Amino acid sequence: MRKLNCKPGDLAIIVEAFNPVNIGAVVKVIGKHRNQRVLCAAPEEFIWLIEAPHPLIYEVKGKLVRKRKGDAPDSGLQPIRGLPLGKDITDDLRDKYEMENSDLRLFEVSDSGTISDPEVEVPQINADLFEFDDYHTVESLIDTIETCQPLLNSIQSLAWDMRLQFSEDDDSELKTALQDDDFGWKEWIRLEGENGMNWFITYIDETWLQKKLNWRDVDYFPSHYSGVAVAKEYFEALDYETLDALGVDIIEGEHPGSSYYAAELRQDIDHANQVARDMGLNIRFK
């Protein structure tokens, strides 16, 4: 059995309940409930007998009843002990409830202060970042490649490799076109025409999109490519007064040539969270 949150004699706050009206109530944990199957809970759940100073709302045989003593799962209780001086547990409970109901957006703060969105998964392959809508005609294929620099780099590399396959005495139109390092790839696609462009489409779909990301191309990644980037984009949209109150700085490269771009929290997390509450912002830091 997992480690229990509470023990007999604890004062606790209900943080999860079948009836949401009970959330936030302070109760006393009396002891183990004699019927561990009284609730429709997971088999491993531990059920306490609790007592509240004011009646709680329970459902009994399909009817709502009010009673001061009743049952509560251990996982739905948070004991009131060991809190830092001056820390209001109701703030944590309100934040927890609102986050579980998607009212609050949570940002993580690293030891160095870098803010990130924990919901954003770290991309691994090109397909995690890039999505192409239309490249099934010659010109739309060319447009698609031109608007994605990492893909353009790859296609140009293929064109250079193709050029090396021609003999010196070959005077074909394709060889002539590929002599242009910058735009020869375009003529290659046009010369292949509608009938030959499936090779390029297959290469993009089955090879390039499945390749591991080249992090040297990070300057060309979409703005949502990482949790740090998403957090920066979010805080950049806030006004200066809000950023100043929260203690958030926007970093656009620590020095010339730096690729570090982020939002950083420059003050205590608890203080920043209190500021967010006071300003009515739907964000919290952890």
Coordinates of C-alpha atoms in Angstrom, one line a residue, residues 8-275:
P8 CA -5.3 9.5 13.2
G9 CA -5.7 12.8 15.0
D10 CA -4.6 14.9 12.0
L11 CA -6.5 18.0 11.0
A12 CA -6.8 17.9 7.2
I13 CA -8.4 19.8 4.4
I14 CA -10.6 18.0 1.8
V15 CA -8.8 18.6 -1.6
E16 CA -10.8 16.1 -3.7
A17 CA -14.4 15.0 -3.2
F18 CA -17.2 13.3 -5.1
N19 CA -19.3 16.3 -4.1
P20 CA -17.2 19.5 -4.9
V21 CA -19.0 21.5 -2.3
N22 CA -17.0 19.6 0.4
I23 CA -13.7 20.7 -1.1
G24 CA -11.9 23.1 1.3
A25 CA -13.6 21.9 4.4
V26 CA -11.3 21.3 7.5
V27 CA -11.9 17.9 9.1
K28 CA -10.4 15.8 11.9
V29 CA -9.1 12.4 11.0
I30 CA -10.6 10.0 13.6
G31 CA -9.3 6.7 12.4
K32 CA -9.6 3.9 9.9
H33 CA -13.1 3.5 8.6
R34 CA -14.6 0.1 9.6
N35 CA -15.9 -0.4 6.1
Q36 CA -13.0 0.0 3.6
R37 CA -15.5 -0.6 0.7
V38 CA -17.9 2.1 1.7
L39 CA -16.8 4.2 -1.3
C40 CA -16.6 3.4 -5.0
A41 CA -12.9 3.9 -4.9
A42 CA -9.9 2.0 -6.2
P43 CA -9.2 -1.2 -4.3
E44 CA -5.9 0.1 -3.0
E45 CA -7.6 3.3 -1.6
F46 CA -7.5 3.7 2.2
I47 CA -10.7 5.1 3.7
W48 CA -10.7 7.3 6.9
L49 CA -13.5 8.1 9.3
I50 CA -13.5 11.9 9.5
E51 CA -15.4 14.5 11.5
A52 CA -16.1 18.1 10.5
P53 CA -17.2 21.1 12.6
H54 CA -19.9 21.8 10.1
P55 CA -22.0 19.2 8.2
L56 CA -20.6 17.9 5.0
I57 CA -22.8 16.8 2.0
Y58 CA -22.9 13.0 1.3
E59 CA -24.9 11.0 -1.2
V60 CA -26.7 8.1 0.5
K61 CA -28.8 5.8 -1.6
G62 CA -29.2 8.5 -4.3
K63 CA -30.1 11.2 -1.9
L64 CA -28.0 14.1 -0.6
V65 CA -27.7 14.2 3.2
R66 CA -25.8 16.4 5.6
K67 CA -23.7 14.9 8.4
R68 CA -20.6 15.8 10.4
K69 CA -19.1 12.4 10.5
G70 CA -18.4 10.3 7.4
D71 CA -15.9 8.6 5.2
A72 CA -13.1 10.1 3.1
P73 CA -10.4 8.6 0.9
D74 CA -6.9 9.3 2.1
S75 CA -5.9 10.6 -1.4
G76 CA -8.6 13.3 -1.1
L77 CA -7.2 14.7 2.1
Q78 CA -4.2 17.1 2.7
P79 CA -3.0 17.2 6.4
I80 CA -2.4 20.6 8.0
R81 CA 1.0 20.2 9.4
G82 CA 4.5 21.3 8.5
L83 CA 3.5 24.4 6.6
P84 CA 6.0 27.3 6.4
L85 CA 5.1 30.2 8.7
G86 CA 2.8 32.7 7.0
K87 CA 1.8 30.3 4.2
D88 CA -1.9 30.1 3.6
I89 CA -2.9 26.5 2.7
T90 CA -6.1 27.7 1.2
D91 CA -4.1 29.4 -1.5
D92 CA -2.4 26.1 -2.5
L93 CA -5.8 24.3 -2.4
R94 CA -7.5 26.9 -4.6
D95 CA -4.6 26.8 -7.0
K96 CA -4.7 23.0 -7.1
Y97 CA -8.4 22.9 -7.7
E98 CA -8.3 25.5 -10.4
M99 CA -5.4 23.8 -12.2
E100 CA -7.2 20.5 -12.1
N101 CA -10.2 22.2 -13.7
S102 CA -8.1 23.9 -16.4
D103 CA -8.6 27.4 -15.0
L104 CA -4.9 28.0 -14.2
R105 CA -1.9 27.7 -16.4
L106 CA 1.2 26.3 -14.7
F107 CA 4.8 27.2 -15.5
E108 CA 7.9 25.5 -14.2
V109 CA 10.9 27.5 -13.0
S110 CA 14.4 26.0 -13.1
D111 CA 17.0 26.6 -10.5
S112 CA 18.5 29.3 -12.7
G113 CA 15.1 31.0 -13.1
T114 CA 14.3 29.9 -16.6
I115 CA 10.5 29.6 -17.1
S116 CA 9.0 26.7 -19.2
D117 CA 5.7 25.2 -20.1
P118 CA 5.7 21.6 -18.7
E119 CA 2.9 20.6 -21.1
V120 CA 5.2 21.0 -24.1
E121 CA 7.0 17.8 -25.0
V122 CA 10.6 18.0 -26.2
P123 CA 10.6 17.4 -30.0
Q124 CA 12.7 14.6 -31.4
I125 CA 12.1 14.4 -35.1
N126 CA 11.3 16.9 -37.9
A127 CA 7.6 15.7 -37.9
D128 CA 7.2 16.9 -34.3
L129 CA 7.7 20.5 -35.4
F130 CA 6.9 20.7 -39.1
E131 CA 3.7 20.0 -40.9
F132 CA 3.1 20.7 -44.6
D133 CA -0.4 21.2 -45.9
D134 CA -0.1 21.3 -49.7
Y135 CA 2.9 20.2 -51.8
H136 CA 1.2 18.0 -54.4
T137 CA 1.9 20.2 -57.5
V138 CA 5.3 21.2 -58.8
E139 CA 5.0 24.8 -57.8
S140 CA 3.3 24.2 -54.4
L141 CA 6.1 21.7 -53.7
I142 CA 8.7 24.4 -54.5
D143 CA 6.9 26.9 -52.3
T144 CA 6.7 24.5 -49.4
I145 CA 10.5 23.8 -49.6
E146 CA 11.3 27.5 -49.8
T147 CA 9.3 28.4 -46.7
C148 CA 11.1 25.7 -44.6
Q149 CA 14.8 26.5 -44.3
P150 CA 15.8 23.1 -42.7
L151 CA 14.0 21.3 -45.5
L152 CA 15.5 23.6 -48.1
N153 CA 19.0 22.8 -46.8
S154 CA 18.3 19.1 -47.2
I155 CA 17.0 19.4 -50.8
Q156 CA 19.9 21.6 -51.8
S157 CA 22.3 18.9 -50.4
L158 CA 20.5 16.3 -52.5
A159 CA 20.8 18.5 -55.6
W160 CA 24.6 18.9 -55.0
D161 CA 24.9 15.1 -54.7
M162 CA 22.9 14.6 -57.9
R163 CA 25.3 17.0 -59.7
L164 CA 28.3 14.9 -58.8
Q165 CA 26.7 11.9 -60.6
F166 CA 27.0 13.5 -64.1
S167 CA 30.1 12.8 -66.2
E168 CA 32.2 15.8 -67.6
D169 CA 30.9 15.3 -71.1
D170 CA 27.3 15.2 -70.1
D171 CA 25.4 18.2 -71.6
S172 CA 21.9 17.4 -70.3
E173 CA 19.5 20.1 -69.3
L174 CA 19.4 18.8 -65.7
K175 CA 23.2 18.9 -65.3
T176 CA 23.2 22.5 -66.6
A177 CA 20.4 23.5 -64.2
L178 CA 22.2 21.9 -61.2
Q179 CA 25.3 24.1 -61.8
D180 CA 23.3 26.8 -60.0
D181 CA 24.1 26.1 -56.3
D182 CA 21.2 28.2 -55.0
F183 CA 18.3 27.6 -57.3
G184 CA 19.3 24.5 -59.3
W185 CA 17.0 22.3 -57.1
K186 CA 14.0 24.3 -58.4
E187 CA 14.8 23.4 -62.0
W188 CA 15.4 19.8 -61.0
I189 CA 11.8 19.6 -59.6
R190 CA 10.4 21.4 -62.7
L191 CA 12.2 19.1 -65.1
E192 CA 10.9 16.1 -63.3
G193 CA 7.4 17.4 -63.7
E194 CA 4.2 16.1 -62.2
N195 CA 5.1 12.5 -63.1
G196 CA 8.5 12.6 -61.3
M197 CA 7.6 14.7 -58.2
N198 CA 6.4 11.7 -56.2
W199 CA 10.0 10.9 -55.5
F200 CA 10.4 14.3 -53.7
I201 CA 7.1 13.8 -51.9
T202 CA 8.1 10.4 -50.7
Y203 CA 11.5 11.7 -49.6
I204 CA 9.8 14.5 -47.5
D205 CA 7.1 12.3 -46.0
E206 CA 9.1 9.1 -45.3
T207 CA 12.7 10.3 -44.9
W208 CA 13.1 14.0 -44.0
L209 CA 10.1 14.3 -41.6
Q210 CA 11.3 11.1 -39.8
K211 CA 14.8 12.3 -39.3
K212 CA 16.1 13.5 -35.9
L213 CA 16.0 17.3 -35.5
N214 CA 19.2 19.2 -36.3
W215 CA 19.4 21.6 -33.4
R216 CA 21.8 23.8 -35.4
D217 CA 18.6 24.8 -37.3
V218 CA 17.0 26.0 -34.0
D219 CA 16.7 29.6 -35.4
Y220 CA 14.2 28.3 -38.0
F221 CA 12.1 26.2 -35.6
P222 CA 8.4 27.3 -35.0
S223 CA 7.9 29.4 -31.9
H224 CA 6.2 26.4 -30.1
Y225 CA 9.3 24.2 -30.4
S226 CA 10.0 23.9 -26.7
G227 CA 8.5 24.6 -23.3
V228 CA 11.0 27.5 -22.8
A229 CA 10.0 29.0 -26.2
V230 CA 6.3 28.7 -25.5
A231 CA 6.7 30.3 -22.0
K232 CA 8.7 33.2 -23.5
E233 CA 6.1 33.8 -26.2
Y234 CA 3.4 33.9 -23.5
F235 CA 5.2 36.4 -21.2
E236 CA 6.2 38.5 -24.1
A237 CA 2.5 39.3 -24.7
L238 CA 2.1 40.7 -21.2
D239 CA 2.6 44.4 -20.6
Y240 CA 5.7 45.8 -18.9
E241 CA 3.8 46.6 -15.6
T242 CA 2.7 43.0 -15.2
L243 CA 6.1 41.6 -16.0
D244 CA 7.7 44.0 -13.5
A245 CA 5.2 43.1 -10.8
L246 CA 5.8 39.3 -11.3
G247 CA 9.6 39.8 -11.6
V248 CA 9.8 38.3 -15.1
D249 CA 12.5 39.3 -17.5
I250 CA 12.6 38.6 -21.2
I251 CA 16.0 37.4 -22.3
E252 CA 16.9 38.0 -26.0
G253 CA 20.3 36.4 -26.0
E254 CA 22.6 36.8 -23.1
H255 CA 25.3 38.3 -25.3
P256 CA 25.9 39.0 -29.0
G257 CA 25.6 35.7 -30.9
S258 CA 23.9 33.9 -28.0
S259 CA 21.1 31.5 -28.9
Y260 CA 19.6 31.7 -25.4
Y261 CA 16.1 33.2 -25.5
A262 CA 13.8 32.8 -22.6
A263 CA 11.6 34.3 -19.9
E264 CA 13.2 34.3 -16.5
L265 CA 11.7 34.7 -13.0
R266 CA 13.9 37.0 -10.9
Q267 CA 12.1 36.7 -7.6
D268 CA 10.8 34.1 -5.1
I269 CA 8.2 31.7 -6.6
D270 CA 5.8 32.1 -3.6
H271 CA 5.9 35.9 -4.0
A272 CA 5.3 35.7 -7.7
N273 CA 2.4 33.4 -7.2
Q274 CA 0.9 35.8 -4.6
V275 CA 1.3 38.7 -7.1

